[in-house]
XYZ file of C-alpha atoms in Angstrom:
508
model
C -81.508 -17.520 -77.257
C -78.325 -15.843 -75.928
C -78.024 -16.412 -71.649
C -77.207 -12.842 -71.943
C -80.207 -11.464 -73.578
C -82.057 -8.640 -72.030
C -85.936 -7.682 -72.000
C -86.491 -3.945 -72.933
C -88.905 -3.463 -70.359
C -88.381 0.248 -70.251
C -88.711 0.876 -73.982
C -91.779 0.415 -76.464
C -89.558 -0.187 -79.576
C -91.347 -1.079 -82.670
C -89.463 -2.950 -85.897
C -91.345 -2.708 -89.493
C -89.591 -4.861 -92.149
C -90.153 -5.382 -95.912
C -90.483 -8.913 -95.921
C -93.055 -8.714 -93.083
C -96.562 -7.466 -93.552
C -96.918 -6.317 -90.204
C -94.693 -4.178 -87.586
C -92.830 -6.156 -84.890
C -92.240 -5.491 -81.203
C -88.580 -5.674 -79.910
C -88.988 -7.707 -76.921
C -85.399 -8.871 -76.083
C -81.728 -8.010 -77.275
C -78.503 -9.561 -77.106
C -75.116 -9.149 -78.651
C -76.155 -11.588 -81.106
C -79.769 -11.875 -80.954
C -83.066 -9.827 -81.465
C -86.481 -11.244 -80.207
C -89.214 -9.968 -82.020
C -93.442 -10.831 -81.987
C -96.846 -9.556 -83.003
C -100.323 -10.804 -82.641
C -100.928 -11.669 -86.133
C -99.987 -15.120 -87.865
C -97.043 -14.805 -90.357
C -97.272 -17.489 -93.243
C -93.457 -17.047 -94.725
C -90.381 -15.573 -93.745
C -87.271 -14.958 -96.202
C -84.808 -16.719 -93.898
C -80.974 -15.010 -94.371
C -82.456 -12.307 -96.377
C -80.478 -9.007 -95.242
C -82.338 -5.825 -95.547
C -82.994 -2.662 -94.002
C -85.511 -2.727 -91.090
C -87.016 0.297 -89.933
C -86.645 0.990 -85.775
C -89.218 3.267 -84.487
C -88.087 5.050 -81.352
C -90.938 6.591 -80.233
C -93.053 9.126 -82.279
C -90.207 11.203 -83.728
C -87.057 9.007 -84.337
C -86.897 6.545 -86.998
C -83.531 4.402 -87.927
C -82.691 2.493 -90.969
C -80.715 -0.862 -89.653
C -79.833 -3.828 -91.678
C -81.035 -7.127 -89.658
C -80.942 -10.927 -91.034
C -84.173 -12.768 -90.309
C -83.310 -16.115 -88.813
C -86.271 -18.055 -87.831
C -90.289 -17.559 -87.002
C -91.976 -19.504 -84.745
C -96.139 -19.507 -84.366
C -96.803 -19.192 -80.375
C -100.298 -19.456 -78.910
C -103.284 -19.252 -81.475
C -102.140 -16.216 -83.412
C -98.856 -14.788 -81.801
C -95.597 -14.894 -83.742
C -91.931 -14.983 -82.836
C -89.276 -14.046 -85.072
C -85.785 -13.964 -84.176
C -82.938 -12.118 -86.255
C -79.794 -10.602 -85.580
C -78.204 -7.084 -86.339
C -76.136 -7.510 -90.118
C -72.858 -6.393 -88.899
C -71.471 -4.912 -85.870
C -71.610 -1.237 -87.363
C -75.672 -1.908 -87.373
C -75.269 -3.288 -83.460
C -73.738 0.219 -82.967
C -76.421 2.213 -84.853
C -79.273 0.706 -82.529
C -77.687 1.579 -79.351
C -76.733 4.946 -80.723
C -80.572 5.668 -81.748
C -81.832 3.843 -78.490
C -79.371 6.269 -76.325
C -80.629 9.195 -78.514
C -84.499 8.468 -77.826
C -83.949 7.627 -73.985
C -82.247 11.263 -73.574
C -84.992 12.927 -75.218
C -87.814 10.939 -73.449
C -85.989 11.928 -69.773
C -85.501 15.749 -70.809
C -87.277 18.306 -68.564
C -90.313 19.788 -70.745
C -90.586 23.713 -70.352
C -93.647 24.807 -69.187
C -95.327 28.481 -68.789
C -97.981 27.490 -66.610
C -99.159 25.309 -64.107
C -101.880 25.086 -61.314
C -101.291 27.505 -58.414
C -102.741 27.356 -55.149
C -104.244 30.638 -54.492
C -103.737 32.623 -51.777
C -101.279 30.479 -49.973
C -99.910 33.596 -47.969
C -103.277 34.262 -46.515
C -104.538 32.897 -43.091
C -108.138 33.801 -42.840
C -110.968 31.372 -43.092
C -111.867 32.697 -46.651
C -108.542 31.791 -48.195
C -108.722 28.319 -46.614
C -112.072 27.607 -48.182
C -110.667 28.941 -51.436
C -107.879 26.740 -51.442
C -110.204 23.748 -50.565
C -112.413 24.887 -53.659
C -109.465 24.876 -56.082
C -108.046 21.707 -54.716
C -111.591 19.931 -55.057
C -111.704 20.826 -58.733
C -108.055 20.179 -59.568
C -107.980 16.779 -58.165
C -111.775 15.832 -58.413
C -111.667 14.441 -54.630
C -114.164 15.986 -52.466
C -112.310 17.207 -49.427
C -115.137 17.595 -46.956
C -113.893 15.425 -44.126
C -110.620 17.382 -44.353
C -112.115 20.723 -44.491
C -114.363 19.860 -41.148
C -111.933 21.213 -38.809
C -112.113 23.327 -35.471
C -108.881 25.165 -35.946
C -108.893 28.955 -36.541
C -106.766 29.917 -39.508
C -105.432 32.770 -37.765
C -103.845 31.336 -35.083
C -101.820 29.143 -37.432
C -99.150 31.660 -38.552
C -96.288 30.022 -36.994
C -97.506 26.335 -37.400
C -98.357 25.794 -40.843
C -98.843 27.372 -44.361
C -101.377 26.942 -47.124
C -103.926 25.610 -44.296
C -107.004 23.254 -45.705
C -107.945 21.427 -42.613
C -106.963 18.861 -40.389
C -106.741 15.096 -40.315
C -108.084 12.960 -37.228
C -105.567 10.179 -35.741
C -107.068 8.032 -32.906
C -105.570 8.830 -29.022
C -105.615 5.658 -26.640
C -104.835 6.189 -23.460
C -101.975 3.856 -21.779
C -101.490 3.114 -17.921
C -101.411 3.754 -15.046
C -97.850 3.874 -14.913
C -96.824 4.622 -11.286
C -93.816 7.111 -11.750
C -91.223 7.747 -9.012
C -88.925 10.684 -10.967
C -87.406 14.109 -10.399
C -90.098 15.685 -12.090
C -92.788 12.970 -12.834
C -94.602 11.340 -10.060
C -97.723 9.487 -9.678
C -99.774 7.225 -11.705
C -100.038 8.687 -14.748
C -101.943 8.112 -18.140
C -99.992 9.077 -21.342
C -102.032 9.858 -24.655
C -100.953 8.039 -27.435
C -101.992 8.608 -31.030
C -101.554 5.915 -33.359
C -103.266 3.881 -35.945
C -101.286 0.629 -35.021
C -103.545 -1.791 -33.488
C -102.602 -3.761 -29.904
C -99.587 -1.129 -29.347
C -101.848 0.929 -26.916
C -102.835 -2.479 -25.306
C -99.036 -3.803 -25.272
C -98.280 -0.072 -23.377
C -100.570 -0.606 -20.942
C -99.480 -4.263 -20.330
C -95.841 -2.982 -19.632
C -97.244 -0.137 -17.452
C -99.193 -2.360 -15.598
C -96.614 -5.116 -15.068
C -94.018 -2.165 -13.648
C -96.684 -0.404 -11.678
C -97.204 -3.814 -9.696
C -93.766 -4.179 -9.422
C -93.391 -0.666 -7.217
C -92.919 1.744 -10.341
C -90.467 3.530 -12.638
C -87.945 6.033 -11.403
C -87.116 8.564 -13.941
C -84.708 11.429 -14.109
C -83.290 13.843 -16.529
C -79.437 13.928 -17.283
C -78.601 16.310 -19.488
C -80.487 19.088 -21.698
C -79.091 20.362 -24.579
C -80.030 21.983 -28.534
C -76.982 22.248 -30.923
C -76.692 24.345 -34.303
C -73.339 23.599 -36.056
C -72.216 26.421 -38.518
C -69.705 25.945 -40.962
C -66.995 28.693 -41.833
C -64.656 27.954 -44.510
C -61.220 29.551 -44.414
C -58.470 30.062 -46.817
C -56.356 27.601 -45.372
C -56.243 25.175 -41.718
C -54.366 28.381 -40.240
C -56.955 30.668 -40.520
C -59.678 28.153 -39.541
C -57.308 27.313 -36.067
C -56.992 31.161 -35.740
C -60.898 31.376 -35.821
C -61.955 28.820 -33.376
C -59.521 30.198 -30.953
C -60.687 34.031 -31.325
C -64.153 32.648 -31.245
C -63.988 30.989 -27.670
C -62.055 34.070 -25.970
C -64.792 36.227 -27.143
C -67.753 33.980 -26.229
C -69.585 36.592 -23.959
C -69.856 38.652 -26.724
C -71.368 35.771 -28.823
C -73.766 35.039 -26.228
C -74.936 38.719 -26.003
C -75.673 38.582 -30.045
C -77.742 35.511 -29.359
C -79.765 37.316 -26.696
C -80.942 39.775 -29.269
C -82.781 37.023 -31.018
C -84.139 35.137 -28.239
C -84.230 35.398 -24.466
C -84.968 31.583 -23.834
C -82.164 29.905 -25.832
C -78.879 30.286 -23.677
C -75.797 29.952 -25.066
C -73.626 27.346 -22.653
C -70.400 26.985 -24.883
C -68.889 27.048 -28.240
C -67.140 24.052 -29.433
C -65.000 24.317 -32.543
C -64.526 21.406 -34.625
C -61.902 21.728 -37.666
C -61.515 19.682 -40.590
C -58.931 20.763 -42.738
C -59.714 24.650 -43.721
C -63.109 24.242 -42.647
C -64.545 25.505 -38.814
C -67.679 23.685 -37.635
C -68.468 25.808 -34.859
C -71.041 23.935 -32.123
C -73.422 26.552 -30.469
C -74.598 24.878 -27.541
C -77.957 26.228 -26.236
C -80.459 25.384 -23.557
C -83.673 25.980 -25.329
C -85.522 25.708 -21.705
C -88.962 24.462 -22.555
C -89.046 24.853 -26.284
C -87.899 22.260 -28.976
C -85.073 25.137 -30.057
C -84.690 23.966 -33.721
C -85.943 27.386 -35.473
C -84.713 29.540 -32.402
C -81.288 28.321 -32.122
C -81.017 28.922 -35.959
C -81.964 32.624 -35.795
C -79.685 33.027 -32.693
C -76.533 31.401 -34.458
C -77.158 33.402 -37.442
C -77.139 36.665 -35.817
C -73.759 35.520 -33.693
C -72.521 34.091 -36.907
C -73.004 37.402 -38.777
C -71.307 39.400 -36.290
C -68.106 37.142 -36.039
C -68.017 37.741 -39.869
C -68.156 41.294 -39.491
C -65.564 41.480 -36.347
C -62.650 39.388 -38.088
C -63.205 41.343 -41.393
C -62.740 44.469 -39.441
C -59.946 43.759 -37.137
C -58.229 41.334 -38.674
C -59.028 41.710 -42.441
C -60.245 37.562 -42.398
C -62.303 36.886 -45.070
C -64.937 33.846 -44.954
C -64.908 32.215 -48.250
C -67.944 29.934 -47.468
C -70.869 30.135 -44.546
C -73.490 27.934 -44.305
C -75.596 28.052 -41.458
C -75.765 24.143 -40.484
C -72.909 22.103 -41.755
C -75.170 18.824 -40.946
C -72.895 18.340 -37.691
C -75.775 18.823 -35.426
C -77.562 15.714 -37.452
C -80.798 17.405 -36.960
C -83.749 14.893 -37.462
C -80.963 12.288 -38.245
C -79.928 9.217 -36.073
C -75.922 9.579 -35.741
C -73.451 8.085 -33.026
C -72.272 11.406 -32.191
C -76.373 12.162 -31.005
C -76.432 8.957 -29.098
C -72.989 9.305 -27.226
C -73.709 13.303 -26.453
C -77.140 14.195 -26.847
C -79.266 16.300 -28.222
C -82.237 17.457 -26.430
C -83.138 16.154 -23.241
C -81.184 13.184 -22.487
C -83.661 10.841 -19.946
C -83.224 7.685 -17.948
C -85.836 5.481 -16.699
C -85.479 2.044 -14.469
C -87.438 -0.550 -12.871
C -87.147 -3.968 -11.116
C -89.574 -6.587 -12.155
C -90.055 -9.917 -9.597
C -90.509 -13.197 -11.048
C -94.105 -13.313 -9.855
C -94.926 -9.999 -12.190
C -92.975 -11.223 -15.283
C -95.076 -14.541 -15.253
C -98.424 -13.197 -14.424
C -98.335 -10.009 -16.575
C -95.597 -10.637 -19.362
C -95.868 -14.690 -19.242
C -92.131 -15.169 -19.077
C -89.525 -15.993 -16.398
C -87.032 -13.300 -15.532
C -84.217 -15.821 -17.153
C -86.431 -16.449 -20.512
C -86.746 -12.566 -20.732
C -82.797 -11.340 -20.103
C -81.838 -14.244 -22.459
C -83.942 -12.974 -24.873
C -82.930 -9.518 -24.639
C -79.510 -10.597 -25.564
C -80.162 -12.482 -28.528
C -82.250 -9.361 -29.704
C -79.297 -7.052 -28.424
C -76.657 -9.335 -30.491
C -79.292 -9.020 -33.866
C -78.952 -5.454 -33.057
C -75.555 -5.164 -33.344
C -75.381 -7.454 -36.286
C -77.820 -4.998 -37.964
C -75.579 -2.201 -36.986
C -78.271 -0.603 -34.582
C -77.096 2.393 -32.571
C -77.981 1.781 -29.204
C -80.231 -1.401 -28.759
C -83.802 -1.130 -28.015
C -86.993 -2.811 -29.323
C -89.687 -0.292 -30.455
C -88.962 3.013 -28.864
C -89.903 4.846 -31.950
C -93.653 3.721 -31.486
C -93.990 5.488 -27.996
C -92.292 8.758 -29.036
C -94.164 8.992 -32.358
C -97.708 8.323 -30.491
C -96.914 10.908 -27.766
C -95.414 13.426 -30.210
C -98.333 13.284 -32.254
C -100.569 13.939 -29.275
C -98.464 16.522 -27.652
C -97.949 18.709 -31.000
C -94.301 17.705 -31.140
C -92.065 18.122 -34.357
C -92.831 14.466 -35.476
C -89.908 14.282 -37.847
C -88.032 14.654 -34.735
C -89.071 10.994 -33.918
C -86.002 9.961 -36.232
C -83.335 11.292 -33.515
C -85.468 10.727 -30.695
C -86.389 7.218 -31.358
C -82.916 6.251 -30.175
C -82.203 4.830 -27.153
C -80.542 2.175 -25.207
C -82.101 -0.865 -22.941
C -80.152 -2.977 -20.587
C -81.635 -5.826 -18.641
C -79.827 -7.922 -15.947
C -80.539 -10.668 -13.680
C -80.835 -9.474 -10.140
C -81.762 -11.115 -6.920
C -80.178 -14.226 -7.753
C -82.265 -14.927 -10.895
C -85.428 -13.958 -9.101
C -86.246 -10.054 -10.455
C -85.151 -8.450 -13.672
C -83.718 -4.927 -13.488
C -84.267 -3.039 -16.886
C -83.311 0.676 -17.651
C -83.907 2.708 -21.044
C -81.833 5.717 -21.759
C -83.088 8.247 -24.135
C -80.362 10.545 -25.408
C -81.886 13.152 -27.845
C -85.438 13.671 -27.035
C -86.131 16.709 -29.324
C -89.446 18.230 -27.207
C -91.337 21.324 -26.154
C -94.036 22.132 -24.128
C -94.175 25.660 -25.509
C -94.504 26.854 -29.016
C -95.133 25.123 -31.866
C -98.033 22.426 -32.558
C -98.355 22.571 -28.715
C -100.430 25.621 -28.957
C -103.146 23.732 -30.754
C -106.253 23.432 -29.028
C -106.287 19.419 -29.000
C -102.625 18.923 -28.474
C -102.748 21.333 -25.776
C -105.353 19.103 -23.691
C -103.285 16.304 -24.093
C -100.175 17.717 -22.291
C -102.434 19.206 -19.746
C -103.759 15.536 -19.309
C -100.106 14.706 -18.018
C -99.360 18.578 -16.389
C -96.802 18.950 -19.311
C -98.328 22.295 -20.485
C -96.334 25.757 -20.717
C -93.005 26.835 -18.966
C -91.146 24.511 -16.712
C -92.289 20.941 -18.091
C -90.228 19.849 -20.690
C -88.593 17.934 -18.260
C -91.445 16.281 -16.605
C -92.547 15.371 -20.397
C -89.114 13.730 -21.211
C -89.509 11.210 -18.202
C -93.087 10.244 -19.137
C -92.219 9.970 -22.261
C -89.022 7.805 -21.334
C -90.949 5.748 -18.728
C -93.777 4.949 -21.511
C -91.011 3.865 -23.701
C -88.973 1.185 -21.146
C -93.144 -0.222 -20.443
C -93.365 -0.491 -23.932
C -90.066 -1.918 -24.868
C -90.551 -4.425 -21.931
C -94.099 -5.552 -23.331
C -93.278 -6.099 -26.757
C -89.773 -8.318 -25.597
C -91.781 -10.108 -23.602
C -94.528 -10.889 -26.517
C -91.795 -11.847 -28.773
C -89.945 -13.908 -26.013
C -93.012 -15.991 -25.458
C -94.198 -16.218 -29.055
C -97.191 -14.115 -28.590
C -95.936 -11.040 -31.162
C -98.008 -12.331 -33.905
C -101.009 -13.371 -32.393
C -101.184 -9.913 -30.840
C -100.965 -8.280 -34.110
C -102.988 -10.656 -36.499
C -106.735 -12.296 -35.521
C -106.042 -15.466 -37.661
C -102.855 -16.242 -35.897
C -104.875 -15.850 -32.691
C -107.593 -18.002 -34.197
C -105.096 -20.704 -35.152
C -103.508 -20.715 -31.603
C -106.839 -21.093 -29.642
C -108.063 -23.858 -32.069
C-alpha cells in the first residue's frame, strides 16, 4: 500500500462491483491505491478486470467509475480486504468531483420553517418562569427541579438576566484571616470564595496565615479608569486628524452629553488614536462604584451621535462608518494595553515574610521561594505570558462569583504582576502583586442579588464608596494564594495537595 494513503474517516462510501457479490466499504485511498472491505468472505475475484463500479456517496449521489481489481485477502474469520486502483486519471478525477459534491451537499444548511421556541421569554413573573421550566423539561427530557428550586424573585431580575428558569449552587468557602493595612481595607478579614476546586480555599488560608503571622499585607488603589473606544471611519487621513483635534476642543460639551445618560460615569478625558483614516476615540471614565461597561457604553453612544450631528451640520463632514466599540478597549480580553495602562481598578499589595514564617507555614526557605519564582517567571516569558503570576485567576474568579461580579471579566481581571525579592541579607522575602485591570463593582448588576449582597456585606463592600476596598481585598488575597501555590510548587507539595493517591504515596 502507498505510504501516502488517506483513511476516509469523515465519509462513508459504499462501492458495488459487478464481479463482487456484496457492496464494499471504501476504507483508504491514495493516488494509485484503493482499499475496500466487507464483513463477508469472497471466494474468488477476477483480477485485472476493468469494470465500472458504482460508488454510493450518501443516499442521493451515485457515480459509475471504472476501477481495476488487484488483490483479495481474507482478514480474520470472515472479513475480506480488496485492493483496487482507478483505471485512469479521468476516473480518479471523477471520484474526487463526486466526493466534493457529496461533502457540499452534506454540509449545506437546511432551511426550517419551525423550531422549538422558549415560551414567554421576556416576562419576569413566577408563572412565566414555571412555564419555561415545564417547556424545557418536556423538550429535553431532563428533570429541572433542583435548578427550579430558587429563592430569587423573577421580578427583581429585569436587569440581571433574561428567560430566567432557576439557579445553580456554587459552594462558598471562607479564606483568612488576612490582616490588612490598606488605604481602604484594614483589620483581619475573611474572603468569601465561590469555587468547586478542591484545595483552593485551603491554599488561600495557608497563604493568608503566613502573611498575617508576618505582620499583614499593605494594599492601595493606584488608579481607576474604564474605557470605551468607538471607531469613526472618515474619508481620509486628513478628516480623521481634523476630527481628533476637534473633539478634544469640545471636551466640555461632550462630557455634558455623557452626563445626560448617567451621573455616575464621569468622563475624565478623550484620547484620539489614528490608524490611517480610522479615528479610534478613547473615552476614559471613572465609573465610581459600578463596573461600568454597560453604563459607559450608553454614555459614549449618546456623545458619539452628538459628535456626528455637530460635524455634519458645521463642516459637512460625514462619518463613513461608526462602531460603538472598536475592540481597542479590550473589554474582557487580555492585552498588553490593559496591562500597561490599566482598565477598571489598578490595585497593589505587598508583604514581607521572614524565614521562620516561610519555613513554618510554607515549608520553604526565602532563597528557595525566590529562586523558584525566577524559574517560573522565566517559564512565563518563554510561554508569552502577559505579566507574571501563579494563579491569580483562581482568587479573582472565586471572589467575583461570590460577590456578583461579571464573571466573564475574570479574563482581563486575572492579569497581574507578581514580584519576589530577597531582603534582610537573605533572611526574608519581599513580595508584591499589582492587579492592573480589576473590573469590579459594589453597586448594580449581580451585586443586588441577596446571597451575593451578603458576601459583599461580609467584607463590608456593599454599596457606594466600597469599590476601592473590594479591589484591595481581592489583591491582598490573590497575593496570599500566589505565595501559597508557589511554595507548594517549589516544595513539591502541589500534586499531593490535589490528589489523594499522591498523598498516600508520599506518606507511605
